[in-house]
Amino acid sequence: MRESNQYTRKKEPELNRQSIIDAATDIGSETDWSQVTFQAIADRIGLSKGGIIHHFRNKEELLDELMSESLAELTNWIERYKKEHPDKEGATAYLDFVLNERKDESYQITMRIVLQAILVNPKYRTEWNKWYNKHIIPPEGEMSAKSLAIYLIADGIWYGENMNSHTYSEKDKKRIMNYVKTL
């Protein structure tokens, strides 16, 4: 769980706003988004529901902000990975990223919120699809059958891990990458 900053009345509006976002993210990642209520956030960081409403009129506005921040953070991770691994082909780079690169708590929390949002709300699913097509899928042309298979493998792993349905050992990851080399 991320450490929540205490609400500081009127002195630090951006700090207060970020405290609300962090608390909502933590609550959503510990349980699910339906458990994120203004009361639960208020209880976590010690402010009134009115203090939260001052920053976010409703839960959807809060989720809009979380989704926007999460996609910006994911974009930064993906772009940094691409710069650090310019030799990797798109689909293989994506699979390698999914298997190996982002396993810290911040990534896991962020991805759980993103996944919950895209599963429950068509608006966020559309936003995710636009983001995915811009940052993951190659921009133009026909995708080879090999690339398509690798993208599907990576997506399956990403969804499974972020739904907490399974994780992969280092041995499993090596077996997956070795298999992909045979395609």
CSV table of C-alpha atoms in Angstrom, one decimal:
chain,number,residue,atom,x,y,z
A,1,MET,CA,0.0,0.0,0.0
A,2,ARG,CA,1.3,3.5,-0.8
A,3,GLU,CA,1.7,5.8,2.1
A,4,SER,CA,-1.1,8.4,2.1
A,5,ASN,CA,-0.3,12.0,2.8
A,6,GLN,CA,-2.5,13.7,5.3
A,7,TYR,CA,-5.0,16.2,4.0
A,8,THR,CA,-3.9,19.8,4.7
A,9,ARG,CA,-6.8,22.2,4.5
A,10,LYS,CA,-6.4,24.9,1.8
A,11,LYS,CA,-2.6,25.1,2.1
A,12,GLU,CA,-1.7,22.5,-0.5
A,13,PRO,CA,-4.5,21.9,-2.9
A,14,GLU,CA,-2.4,19.8,-5.3
A,15,LEU,CA,-1.1,17.7,-2.4
A,16,ASN,CA,-4.7,17.2,-1.2
A,17,ARG,CA,-5.8,16.2,-4.6
A,18,GLN,CA,-3.0,13.7,-5.0
A,19,SER,CA,-3.8,12.3,-1.5
A,20,ILE,CA,-7.3,11.6,-2.7
A,21,ILE,CA,-6.1,10.0,-5.9
A,22,ASP,CA,-3.6,7.9,-4.0
A,23,ALA,CA,-6.2,6.7,-1.4
A,24,ALA,CA,-8.7,5.9,-4.2
A,25,THR,CA,-6.0,3.9,-6.0
A,26,ASP,CA,-5.0,2.0,-2.9
A,27,ILE,CA,-8.6,1.1,-2.0
A,28,GLY,CA,-9.4,0.1,-5.6
A,29,SER,CA,-6.3,-2.1,-5.9
A,30,GLU,CA,-6.8,-3.8,-2.5
A,31,THR,CA,-10.4,-4.7,-3.3
A,32,ASP,CA,-12.1,-3.5,-6.4
A,33,TRP,CA,-13.3,-0.2,-7.8
A,34,SER,CA,-16.8,-0.6,-6.4
A,35,GLN,CA,-15.4,-0.3,-2.9
A,36,VAL,CA,-13.9,3.1,-3.6
A,37,THR,CA,-16.4,5.5,-2.1
A,38,PHE,CA,-15.9,9.1,-1.0
A,39,GLN,CA,-16.5,7.9,2.6
A,40,ALA,CA,-13.8,5.2,2.3
A,41,ILE,CA,-11.4,7.8,1.0
A,42,ALA,CA,-12.3,10.3,3.7
A,43,ASP,CA,-11.8,7.6,6.4
A,44,ARG,CA,-8.4,6.7,4.9
A,45,ILE,CA,-6.9,10.2,4.7
A,46,GLY,CA,-8.9,12.0,7.4
A,47,LEU,CA,-11.0,14.6,5.7
A,48,SER,CA,-14.7,15.2,5.0
A,49,LYS,CA,-16.6,13.9,2.0
A,50,GLY,CA,-17.1,17.6,1.2
A,51,GLY,CA,-13.3,18.1,1.0
A,52,ILE,CA,-13.2,15.3,-1.6
A,53,ILE,CA,-16.1,16.8,-3.5
A,54,HIS,CA,-14.2,20.1,-3.6
A,55,HIS,CA,-11.6,18.3,-5.8
A,56,PHE,CA,-13.8,15.7,-7.6
A,57,ARG,CA,-17.6,16.2,-8.1
A,58,ASN,CA,-18.2,12.5,-8.4
A,59,LYS,CA,-16.6,9.1,-8.5
A,60,GLU,CA,-16.5,9.1,-12.3
A,61,GLU,CA,-14.5,12.3,-12.4
A,62,LEU,CA,-12.1,10.7,-9.9
A,63,LEU,CA,-11.8,7.6,-12.1
A,64,ASP,CA,-11.3,9.9,-15.2
A,65,GLU,CA,-8.2,11.4,-13.4
A,66,LEU,CA,-7.0,8.0,-12.3
A,67,MET,CA,-7.3,6.6,-15.8
A,68,SER,CA,-5.5,9.6,-17.3
A,69,GLU,CA,-2.7,9.4,-14.8
A,70,SER,CA,-2.4,5.6,-15.3
A,71,LEU,CA,-2.2,5.8,-19.0
A,72,ALA,CA,0.4,8.6,-18.8
A,73,GLU,CA,2.5,6.5,-16.4
A,74,LEU,CA,2.1,3.4,-18.6
A,75,THR,CA,3.1,5.4,-21.7
A,76,ASN,CA,6.2,6.6,-19.9
A,77,TRP,CA,7.2,3.0,-19.0
A,78,ILE,CA,6.5,1.7,-22.6
A,79,GLU,CA,8.4,4.6,-24.2
A,80,ARG,CA,11.4,4.2,-21.9
A,81,TYR,CA,11.4,0.4,-22.6
A,82,LYS,CA,11.4,1.1,-26.4
A,83,LYS,CA,14.4,3.5,-26.0
A,84,GLU,CA,16.3,1.0,-23.9
A,85,HIS,CA,15.6,-1.9,-26.3
A,86,PRO,CA,15.7,-0.5,-29.8
A,87,ASP,CA,16.8,-3.8,-31.2
A,88,LYS,CA,13.6,-5.6,-30.2
A,89,GLU,CA,10.8,-6.0,-32.8
A,90,GLY,CA,7.4,-4.6,-31.6
A,91,ALA,CA,5.5,-7.7,-30.6
A,92,THR,CA,8.5,-9.3,-29.0
A,93,ALA,CA,9.4,-6.1,-27.1
A,94,TYR,CA,5.8,-5.9,-25.8
A,95,LEU,CA,5.9,-9.5,-24.6
A,96,ASP,CA,9.3,-9.0,-23.0
A,97,PHE,CA,7.9,-5.9,-21.3
A,98,VAL,CA,4.9,-7.7,-20.0
A,99,LEU,CA,6.9,-10.6,-18.7
A,100,ASN,CA,9.9,-8.8,-17.2
A,101,GLU,CA,9.9,-5.1,-16.9
A,102,ARG,CA,7.2,-3.7,-14.5
A,103,LYS,CA,6.6,-5.8,-11.5
A,104,ASP,CA,6.9,-3.1,-8.8
A,105,GLU,CA,3.9,-2.2,-6.5
A,106,SER,CA,3.2,1.0,-8.4
A,107,TYR,CA,2.8,-0.8,-11.7
A,108,GLN,CA,0.6,-3.5,-10.2
A,109,ILE,CA,-1.7,-1.0,-8.5
A,110,THR,CA,-1.9,1.2,-11.7
A,111,MET,CA,-2.7,-1.8,-13.9
A,112,ARG,CA,-5.3,-3.2,-11.6
A,113,ILE,CA,-7.2,0.1,-11.7
A,114,VAL,CA,-6.8,0.4,-15.5
A,115,LEU,CA,-8.1,-3.1,-16.0
A,116,GLN,CA,-11.1,-2.6,-13.7
A,117,ALA,CA,-12.0,0.6,-15.5
A,118,ILE,CA,-11.8,-0.9,-19.0
A,119,LEU,CA,-13.8,-3.9,-17.9
A,120,VAL,CA,-16.7,-2.0,-16.3
A,121,ASN,CA,-17.1,1.1,-18.4
A,122,PRO,CA,-17.3,1.4,-22.2
A,123,LYS,CA,-15.9,4.9,-22.1
A,124,TYR,CA,-12.6,3.7,-20.5
A,125,ARG,CA,-12.5,0.6,-22.8
A,126,THR,CA,-12.6,3.0,-25.8
A,127,GLU,CA,-9.9,5.2,-24.2
A,128,TRP,CA,-7.8,2.0,-23.6
A,129,ASN,CA,-8.3,0.8,-27.2
A,130,LYS,CA,-7.1,4.2,-28.6
A,131,TRP,CA,-4.1,4.1,-26.3
A,132,TYR,CA,-3.3,0.5,-27.1
A,133,ASN,CA,-3.5,1.1,-30.8
A,134,LYS,CA,-1.2,4.1,-30.5
A,135,HIS,CA,1.4,2.7,-28.2
A,136,ILE,CA,1.4,-1.0,-28.6
A,137,ILE,CA,0.1,-2.1,-32.0
A,138,PRO,CA,2.3,-1.2,-35.1
A,139,PRO,CA,0.9,1.9,-36.9
A,140,GLU,CA,0.4,0.6,-40.4
A,141,GLY,CA,0.4,-2.4,-42.5
A,142,GLU,CA,-0.5,-6.0,-42.2
A,143,MET,CA,0.8,-7.7,-39.1
A,144,SER,CA,2.5,-11.1,-39.6
A,145,ALA,CA,0.9,-14.2,-38.1
A,146,LYS,CA,3.9,-14.5,-35.8
A,147,SER,CA,3.5,-10.9,-34.5
A,148,LEU,CA,-0.2,-11.4,-34.0
A,149,ALA,CA,0.4,-14.6,-32.0
A,150,ILE,CA,2.9,-12.8,-29.8
A,151,TYR,CA,0.6,-9.9,-29.2
A,152,LEU,CA,-2.1,-12.3,-28.2
A,153,ILE,CA,0.2,-14.2,-25.8
A,154,ALA,CA,1.4,-10.9,-24.2
A,155,ASP,CA,-2.2,-9.7,-23.8
A,156,GLY,CA,-3.3,-12.9,-22.2
A,157,ILE,CA,-0.4,-12.7,-19.7
A,158,TRP,CA,-1.1,-9.0,-19.0
A,159,TYR,CA,-4.8,-9.6,-18.4
A,160,GLY,CA,-4.2,-12.7,-16.3
A,161,GLU,CA,-1.6,-11.2,-14.1
A,162,ASN,CA,-3.6,-8.0,-13.6
A,163,MET,CA,-6.7,-9.9,-12.7
A,164,ASN,CA,-4.6,-11.8,-10.2
A,165,SER,CA,-5.6,-15.1,-11.7
A,166,HIS,CA,-2.0,-16.3,-12.2
A,167,THR,CA,1.7,-15.3,-12.2
A,168,TYR,CA,4.6,-16.8,-14.0
A,169,SER,CA,7.8,-18.1,-12.6
A,170,GLU,CA,11.2,-17.2,-14.1
A,171,LYS,CA,11.3,-20.7,-15.6
A,172,ASP,CA,7.8,-20.2,-17.2
A,173,LYS,CA,8.9,-16.8,-18.6
A,174,LYS,CA,12.0,-18.4,-20.2
A,175,ARG,CA,9.9,-21.2,-21.7
A,176,ILE,CA,7.4,-18.7,-23.1
A,177,MET,CA,10.2,-16.6,-24.7
A,178,ASN,CA,11.9,-19.8,-26.1
A,179,TYR,CA,8.6,-20.9,-27.6
A,180,VAL,CA,8.1,-17.5,-29.2
A,181,LYS,CA,11.5,-17.9,-30.9
A,182,THR,CA,10.2,-21.0,-32.6
A,183,LEU,CA,7.3,-19.2,-34.3
